[in-house]
mmCIF file of C-alpha atoms in Angstrom:
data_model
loop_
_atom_site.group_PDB
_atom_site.id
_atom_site.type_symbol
_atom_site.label_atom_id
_atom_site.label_comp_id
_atom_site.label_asym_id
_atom_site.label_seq_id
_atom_site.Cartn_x
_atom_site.Cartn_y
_atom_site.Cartn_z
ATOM 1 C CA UNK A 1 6.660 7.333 11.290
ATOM 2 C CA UNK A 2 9.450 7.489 8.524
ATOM 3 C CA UNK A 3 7.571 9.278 6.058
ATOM 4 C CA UNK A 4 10.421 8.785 3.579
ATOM 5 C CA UNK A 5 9.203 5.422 2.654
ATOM 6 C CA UNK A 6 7.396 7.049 0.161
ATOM 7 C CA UNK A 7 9.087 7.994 -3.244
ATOM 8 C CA UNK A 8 7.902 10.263 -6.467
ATOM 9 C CA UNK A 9 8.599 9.430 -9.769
ATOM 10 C CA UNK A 10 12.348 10.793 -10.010
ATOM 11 C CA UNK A 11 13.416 8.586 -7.303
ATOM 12 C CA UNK A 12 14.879 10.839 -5.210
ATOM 13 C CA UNK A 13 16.091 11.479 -1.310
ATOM 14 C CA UNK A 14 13.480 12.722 1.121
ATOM 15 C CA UNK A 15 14.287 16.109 2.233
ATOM 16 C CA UNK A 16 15.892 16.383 5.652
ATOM 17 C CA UNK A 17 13.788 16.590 8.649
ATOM 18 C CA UNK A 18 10.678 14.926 6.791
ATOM 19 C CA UNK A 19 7.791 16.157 4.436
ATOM 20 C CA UNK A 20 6.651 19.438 6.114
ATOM 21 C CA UNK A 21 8.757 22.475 5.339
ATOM 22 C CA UNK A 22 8.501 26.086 5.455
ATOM 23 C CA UNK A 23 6.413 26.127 8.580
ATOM 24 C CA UNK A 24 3.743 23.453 7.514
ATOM 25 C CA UNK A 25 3.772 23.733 3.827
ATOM 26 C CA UNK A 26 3.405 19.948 2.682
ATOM 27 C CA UNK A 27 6.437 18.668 0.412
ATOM 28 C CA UNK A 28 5.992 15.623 -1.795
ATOM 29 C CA UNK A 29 7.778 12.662 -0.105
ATOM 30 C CA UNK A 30 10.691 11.359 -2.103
ATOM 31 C CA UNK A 31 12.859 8.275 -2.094
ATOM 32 C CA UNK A 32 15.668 6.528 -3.849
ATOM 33 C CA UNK A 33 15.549 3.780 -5.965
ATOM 34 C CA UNK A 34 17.218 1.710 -2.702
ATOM 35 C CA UNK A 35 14.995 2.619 -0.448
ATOM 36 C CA UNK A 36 11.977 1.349 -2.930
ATOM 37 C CA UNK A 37 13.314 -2.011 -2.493
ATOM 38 C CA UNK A 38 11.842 -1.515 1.259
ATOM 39 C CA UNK A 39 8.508 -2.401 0.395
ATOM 40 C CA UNK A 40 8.026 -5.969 1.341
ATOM 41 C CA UNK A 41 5.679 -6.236 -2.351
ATOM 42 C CA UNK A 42 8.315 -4.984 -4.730
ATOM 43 C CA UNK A 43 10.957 -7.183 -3.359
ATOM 44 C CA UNK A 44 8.932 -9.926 -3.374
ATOM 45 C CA UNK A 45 8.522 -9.308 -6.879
ATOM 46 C CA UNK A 46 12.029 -7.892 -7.456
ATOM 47 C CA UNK A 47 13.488 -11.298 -5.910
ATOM 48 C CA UNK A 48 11.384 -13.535 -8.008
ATOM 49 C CA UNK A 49 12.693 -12.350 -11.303
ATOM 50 C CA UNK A 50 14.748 -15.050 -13.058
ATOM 51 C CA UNK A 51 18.124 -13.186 -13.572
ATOM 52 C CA UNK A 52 17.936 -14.689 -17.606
ATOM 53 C CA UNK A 53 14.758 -13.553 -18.630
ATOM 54 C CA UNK A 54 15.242 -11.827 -21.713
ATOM 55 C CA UNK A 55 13.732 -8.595 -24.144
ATOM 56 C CA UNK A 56 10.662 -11.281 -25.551
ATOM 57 C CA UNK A 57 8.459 -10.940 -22.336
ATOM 58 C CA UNK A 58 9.118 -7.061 -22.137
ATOM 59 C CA UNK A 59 5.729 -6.436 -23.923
ATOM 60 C CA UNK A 60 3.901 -8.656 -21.311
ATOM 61 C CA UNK A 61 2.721 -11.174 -23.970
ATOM 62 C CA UNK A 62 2.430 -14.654 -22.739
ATOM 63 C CA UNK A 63 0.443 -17.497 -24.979
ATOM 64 C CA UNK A 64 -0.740 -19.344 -21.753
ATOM 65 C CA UNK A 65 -2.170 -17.583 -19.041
ATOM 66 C CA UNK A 66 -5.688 -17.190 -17.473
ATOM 67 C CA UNK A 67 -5.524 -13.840 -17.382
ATOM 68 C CA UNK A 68 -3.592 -11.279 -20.108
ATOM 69 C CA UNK A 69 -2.219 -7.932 -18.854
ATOM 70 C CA UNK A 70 -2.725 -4.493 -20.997
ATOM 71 C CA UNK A 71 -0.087 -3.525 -23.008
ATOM 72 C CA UNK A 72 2.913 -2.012 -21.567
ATOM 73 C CA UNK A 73 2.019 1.733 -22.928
ATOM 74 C CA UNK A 74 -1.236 1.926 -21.456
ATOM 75 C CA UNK A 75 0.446 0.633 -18.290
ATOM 76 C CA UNK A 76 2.888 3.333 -18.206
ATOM 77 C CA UNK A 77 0.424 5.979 -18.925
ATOM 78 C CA UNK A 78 -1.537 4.607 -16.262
ATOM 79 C CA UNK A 79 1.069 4.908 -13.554
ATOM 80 C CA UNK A 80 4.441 6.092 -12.467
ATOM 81 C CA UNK A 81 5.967 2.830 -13.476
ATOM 82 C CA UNK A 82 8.841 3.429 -16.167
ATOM 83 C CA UNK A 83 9.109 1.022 -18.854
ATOM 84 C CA UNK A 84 11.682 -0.747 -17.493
ATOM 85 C CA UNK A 85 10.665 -0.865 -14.167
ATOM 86 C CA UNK A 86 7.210 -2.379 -15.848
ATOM 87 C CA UNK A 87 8.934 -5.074 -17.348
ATOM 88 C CA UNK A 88 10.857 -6.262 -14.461
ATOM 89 C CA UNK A 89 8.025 -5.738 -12.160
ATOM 90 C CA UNK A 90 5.813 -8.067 -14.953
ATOM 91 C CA UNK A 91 8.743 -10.698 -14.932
ATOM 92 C CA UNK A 92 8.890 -11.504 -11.327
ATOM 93 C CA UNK A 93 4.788 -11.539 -11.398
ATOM 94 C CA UNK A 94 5.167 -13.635 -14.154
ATOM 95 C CA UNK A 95 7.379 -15.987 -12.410
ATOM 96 C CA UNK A 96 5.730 -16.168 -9.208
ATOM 97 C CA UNK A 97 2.064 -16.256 -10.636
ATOM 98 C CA UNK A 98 2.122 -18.444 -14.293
ATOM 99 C CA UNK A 99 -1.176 -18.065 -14.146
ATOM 100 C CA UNK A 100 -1.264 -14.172 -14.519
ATOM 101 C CA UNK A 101 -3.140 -13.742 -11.655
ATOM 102 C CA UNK A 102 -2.312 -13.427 -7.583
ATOM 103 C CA UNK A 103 -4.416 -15.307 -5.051
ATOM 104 C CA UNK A 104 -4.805 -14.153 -1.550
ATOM 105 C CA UNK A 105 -3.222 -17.151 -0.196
ATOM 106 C CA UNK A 106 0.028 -15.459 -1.926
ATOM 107 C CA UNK A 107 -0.612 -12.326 -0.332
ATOM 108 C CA UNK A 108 -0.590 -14.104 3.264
ATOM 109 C CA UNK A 109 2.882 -16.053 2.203
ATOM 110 C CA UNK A 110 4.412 -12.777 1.351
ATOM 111 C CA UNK A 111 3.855 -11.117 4.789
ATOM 112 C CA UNK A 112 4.566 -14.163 6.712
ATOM 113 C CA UNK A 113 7.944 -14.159 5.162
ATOM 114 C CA UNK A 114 8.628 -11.188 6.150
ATOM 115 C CA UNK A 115 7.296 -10.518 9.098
ATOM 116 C CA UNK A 116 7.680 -13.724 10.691
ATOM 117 C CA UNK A 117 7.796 -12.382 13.895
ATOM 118 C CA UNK A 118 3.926 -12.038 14.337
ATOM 119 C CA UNK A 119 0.971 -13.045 12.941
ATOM 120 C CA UNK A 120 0.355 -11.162 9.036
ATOM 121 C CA UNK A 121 -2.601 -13.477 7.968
ATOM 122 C CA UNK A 122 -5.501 -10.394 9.114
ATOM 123 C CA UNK A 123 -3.487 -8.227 7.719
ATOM 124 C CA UNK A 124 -3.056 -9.291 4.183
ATOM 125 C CA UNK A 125 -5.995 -10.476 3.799
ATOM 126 C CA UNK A 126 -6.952 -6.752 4.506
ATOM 127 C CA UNK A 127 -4.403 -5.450 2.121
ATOM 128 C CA UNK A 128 -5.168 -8.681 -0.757
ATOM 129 C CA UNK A 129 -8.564 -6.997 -0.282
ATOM 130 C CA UNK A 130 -7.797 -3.539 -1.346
ATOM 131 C CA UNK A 131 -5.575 -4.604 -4.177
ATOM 132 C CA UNK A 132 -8.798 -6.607 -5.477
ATOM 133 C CA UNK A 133 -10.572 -4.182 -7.308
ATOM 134 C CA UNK A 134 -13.098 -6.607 -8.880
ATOM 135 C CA UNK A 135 -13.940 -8.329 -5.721
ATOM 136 C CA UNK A 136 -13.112 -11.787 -7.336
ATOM 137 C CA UNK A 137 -10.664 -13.052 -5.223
ATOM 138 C CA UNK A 138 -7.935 -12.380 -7.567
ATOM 139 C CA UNK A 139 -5.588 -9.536 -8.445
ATOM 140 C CA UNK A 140 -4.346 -9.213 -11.850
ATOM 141 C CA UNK A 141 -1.102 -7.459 -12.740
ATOM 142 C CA UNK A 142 -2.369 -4.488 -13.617
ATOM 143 C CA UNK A 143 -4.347 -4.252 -10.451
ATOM 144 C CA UNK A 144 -1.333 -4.931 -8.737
ATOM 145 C CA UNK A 145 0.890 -2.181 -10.472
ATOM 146 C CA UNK A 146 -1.660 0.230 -10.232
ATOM 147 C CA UNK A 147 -2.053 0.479 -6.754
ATOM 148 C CA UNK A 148 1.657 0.214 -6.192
ATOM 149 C CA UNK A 149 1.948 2.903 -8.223
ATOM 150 C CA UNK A 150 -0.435 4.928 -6.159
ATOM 151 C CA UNK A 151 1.160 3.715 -2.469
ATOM 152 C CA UNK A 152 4.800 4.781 -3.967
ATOM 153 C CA UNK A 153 4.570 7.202 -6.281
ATOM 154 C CA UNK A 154 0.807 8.663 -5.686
ATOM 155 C CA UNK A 155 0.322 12.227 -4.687
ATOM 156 C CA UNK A 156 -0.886 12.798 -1.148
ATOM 157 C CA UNK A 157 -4.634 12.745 -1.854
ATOM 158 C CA UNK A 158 -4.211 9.528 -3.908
ATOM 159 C CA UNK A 159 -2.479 7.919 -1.033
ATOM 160 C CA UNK A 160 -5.226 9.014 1.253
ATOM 161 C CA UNK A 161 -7.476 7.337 -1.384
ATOM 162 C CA UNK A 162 -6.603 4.463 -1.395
ATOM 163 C CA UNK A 163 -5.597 4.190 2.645
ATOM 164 C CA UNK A 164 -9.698 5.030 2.879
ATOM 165 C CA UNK A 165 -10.543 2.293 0.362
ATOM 166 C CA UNK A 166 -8.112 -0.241 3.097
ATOM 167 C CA UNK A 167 -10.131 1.152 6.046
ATOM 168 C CA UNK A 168 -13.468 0.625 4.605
ATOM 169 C CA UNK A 169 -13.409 -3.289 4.948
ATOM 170 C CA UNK A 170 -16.678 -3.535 3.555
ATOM 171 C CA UNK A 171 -16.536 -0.993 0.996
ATOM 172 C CA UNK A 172 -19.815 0.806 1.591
ATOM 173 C CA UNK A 173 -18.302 4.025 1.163
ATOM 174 C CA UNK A 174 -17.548 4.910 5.001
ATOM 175 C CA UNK A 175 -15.214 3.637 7.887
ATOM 176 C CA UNK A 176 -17.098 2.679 11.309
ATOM 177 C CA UNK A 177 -14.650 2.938 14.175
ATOM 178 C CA UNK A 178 -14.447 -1.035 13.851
ATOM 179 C CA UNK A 179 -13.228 -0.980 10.373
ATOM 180 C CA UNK A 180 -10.607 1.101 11.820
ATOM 181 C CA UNK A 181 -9.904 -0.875 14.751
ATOM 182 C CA UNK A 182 -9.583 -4.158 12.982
ATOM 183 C CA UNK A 183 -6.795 -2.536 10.633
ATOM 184 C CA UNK A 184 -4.302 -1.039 13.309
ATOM 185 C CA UNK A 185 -5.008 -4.329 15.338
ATOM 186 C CA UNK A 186 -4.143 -6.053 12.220
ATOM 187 C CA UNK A 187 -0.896 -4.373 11.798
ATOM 188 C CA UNK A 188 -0.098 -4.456 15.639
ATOM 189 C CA UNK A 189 -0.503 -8.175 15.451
ATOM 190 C CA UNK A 190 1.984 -8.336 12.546
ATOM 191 C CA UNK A 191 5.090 -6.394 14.078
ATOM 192 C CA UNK A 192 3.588 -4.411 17.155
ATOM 193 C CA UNK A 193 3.512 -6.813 19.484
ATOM 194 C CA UNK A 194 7.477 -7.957 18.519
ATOM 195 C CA UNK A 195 8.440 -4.565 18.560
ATOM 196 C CA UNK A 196 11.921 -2.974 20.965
ATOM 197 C CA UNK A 197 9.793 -1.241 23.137
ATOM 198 C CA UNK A 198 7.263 -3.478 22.985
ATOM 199 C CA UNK A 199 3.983 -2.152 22.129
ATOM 200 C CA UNK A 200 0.921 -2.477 24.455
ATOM 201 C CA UNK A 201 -2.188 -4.648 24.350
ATOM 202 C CA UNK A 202 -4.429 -1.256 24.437
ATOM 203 C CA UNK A 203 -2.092 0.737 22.165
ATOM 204 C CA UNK A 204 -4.237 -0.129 18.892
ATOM 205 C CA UNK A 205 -7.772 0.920 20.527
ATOM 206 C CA UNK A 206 -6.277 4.654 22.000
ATOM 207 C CA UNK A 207 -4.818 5.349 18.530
ATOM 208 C CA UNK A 208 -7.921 4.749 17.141
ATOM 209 C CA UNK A 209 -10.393 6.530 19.899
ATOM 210 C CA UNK A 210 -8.179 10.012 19.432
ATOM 211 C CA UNK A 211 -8.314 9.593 15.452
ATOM 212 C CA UNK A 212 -12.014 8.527 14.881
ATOM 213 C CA UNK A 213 -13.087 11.621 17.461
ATOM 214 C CA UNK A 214 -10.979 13.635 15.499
ATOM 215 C CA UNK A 215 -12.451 12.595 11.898
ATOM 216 C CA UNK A 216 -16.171 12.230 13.264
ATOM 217 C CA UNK A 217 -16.954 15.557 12.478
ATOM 218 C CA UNK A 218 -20.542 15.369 12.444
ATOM 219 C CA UNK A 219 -20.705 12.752 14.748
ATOM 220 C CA UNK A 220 -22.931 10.503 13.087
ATOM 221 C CA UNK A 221 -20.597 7.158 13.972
ATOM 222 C CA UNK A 222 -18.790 6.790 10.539
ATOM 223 C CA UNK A 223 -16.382 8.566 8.284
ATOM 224 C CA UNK A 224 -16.679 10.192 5.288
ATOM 225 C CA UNK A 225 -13.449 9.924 2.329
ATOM 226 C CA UNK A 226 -14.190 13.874 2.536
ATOM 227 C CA UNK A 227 -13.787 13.716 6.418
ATOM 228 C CA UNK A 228 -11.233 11.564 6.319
ATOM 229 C CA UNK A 229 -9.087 13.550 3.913
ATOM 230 C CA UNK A 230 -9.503 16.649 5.234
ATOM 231 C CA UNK A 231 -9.161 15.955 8.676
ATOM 232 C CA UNK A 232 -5.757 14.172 7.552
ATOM 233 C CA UNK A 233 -4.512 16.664 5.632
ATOM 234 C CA UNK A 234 -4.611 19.068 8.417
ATOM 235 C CA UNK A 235 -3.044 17.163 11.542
ATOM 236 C CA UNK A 236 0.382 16.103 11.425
ATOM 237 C CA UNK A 237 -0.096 13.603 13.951
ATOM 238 C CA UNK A 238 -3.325 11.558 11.816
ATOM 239 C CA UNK A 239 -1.416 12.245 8.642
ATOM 240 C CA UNK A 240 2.168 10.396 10.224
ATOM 241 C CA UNK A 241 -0.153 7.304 12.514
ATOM 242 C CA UNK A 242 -2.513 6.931 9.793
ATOM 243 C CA UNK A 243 -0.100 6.326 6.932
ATOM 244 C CA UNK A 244 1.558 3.370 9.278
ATOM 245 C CA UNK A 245 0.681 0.606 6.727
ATOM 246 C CA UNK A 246 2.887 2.491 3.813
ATOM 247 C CA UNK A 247 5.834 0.748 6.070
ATOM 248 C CA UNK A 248 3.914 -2.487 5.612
ATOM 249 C CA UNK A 249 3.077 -2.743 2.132
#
């Protein structure tokens, strides 16, 4: 997988031949500000942004909205968002959703759009679901930054955070071999299935027999976030298949 979908906070190029250097050591994946504009979310938003919006909306004040955002200082403290980034980010959101929120029915548009190819509706309502953090079928803008930030600028064990929090559908705290099978079938029905070579009917359910083994330590039928961390942490192979839905977000 290309690994250097993922950026840090200065922006800048992966290093050549990927993230591991120095004989396994783990580098921090890094990106340009181009190659941000790869993730299907940010352009959405990035696209959306009326070219004459001007300075008065940079403090994410609007006088009729369901839902308010924080202010933009706490935002930036709270993520790797710069302040202008922030604002531009807030005035696409703000143009797409008036209402200040984003609906799940949004989410599905999005992917559709750009993967029209297959079939995104499983799959972002997967994803809508991890970006909900209050389980109330809405995200709010700082919900939505927040977890960008994480997916884009996050450092490895925050990314493997919040890829747990997508596997574990039902949020009990653990991923069931299901869970797991229901996301990679998700994203193999969105672009696997369309793919140049063309991706196999099985392929979803070996991927995810050789990982769960692997991350079943104890074999009790479930994984752990500690199991599931560790055991990605260590093998390349997990760590590069597991982190397929970065390309997707």
């Amino acid at each position: 997988m290309d690994s250097g979908l993922l950026p840090d906070a200065n922006g800048m190029e992966p290093s050549p031949g990927g993230q591991r250097e120095d004989r396994g050591k783990w580098q921090k994946p890094r990106i340009s500000r181009k190659s941000l504009m790869k993730c299907c979310l940010i352009k959405w938003i990035i696209d959306t942004t009326p070219r004459e919006s001007k300075s008065s909306d940079s403090e994410l004040e609007l006088s009729t909205v369901r839902h308010q955002p924080e202010g933009l200082e706490q935002l930036q403290a709270q993520t790797q968002f710069t302040r202008k980034e922030l604002q531009s980010l807030y005035r696409g959101f703000k143009n797409e959703c008036p209402s200040g929120l984003v609906d799940e029915e949004t989410f599905k548009t999005i992917y559709s759009q750009f993967f029209p190819q297959g079939d995104a509706t499983t799959y972002a309502h997967f994803l809508f679901n991890a970006f909900d953090m209050e389980r109330n079928g809405s995200i709010r803008f700082e919900d939505f930054v927040i977890g960008l930030s994480v997916l884009l600028r996050g450092s490895e064990t925050e990314k493997l955070r919040w890829a747990f929090n997508l596997y574990d559908i039902n949020k009990d705290g653990c991923i069931t071999k299901e869970e797991m099978l229901a996301i990679m079938t998700s994203i193999y029905d969105m672009m696997g299935r369309y793919t140049s070579p063309s991706v196999r009917d099985d392929d979803p359910s070996e991927h995810v027999d050789k990982f769960f083994q692997k991350m079943d330590r104890n074999r009790d039928g479930v994984v752990t976030i500690d199991e599931f961390i560790e055991t990605c942490q260590k093998d390349e192979d997990i760590m590069a298949s597991i982190k397929l839905f970065e390309n997707v977000i």
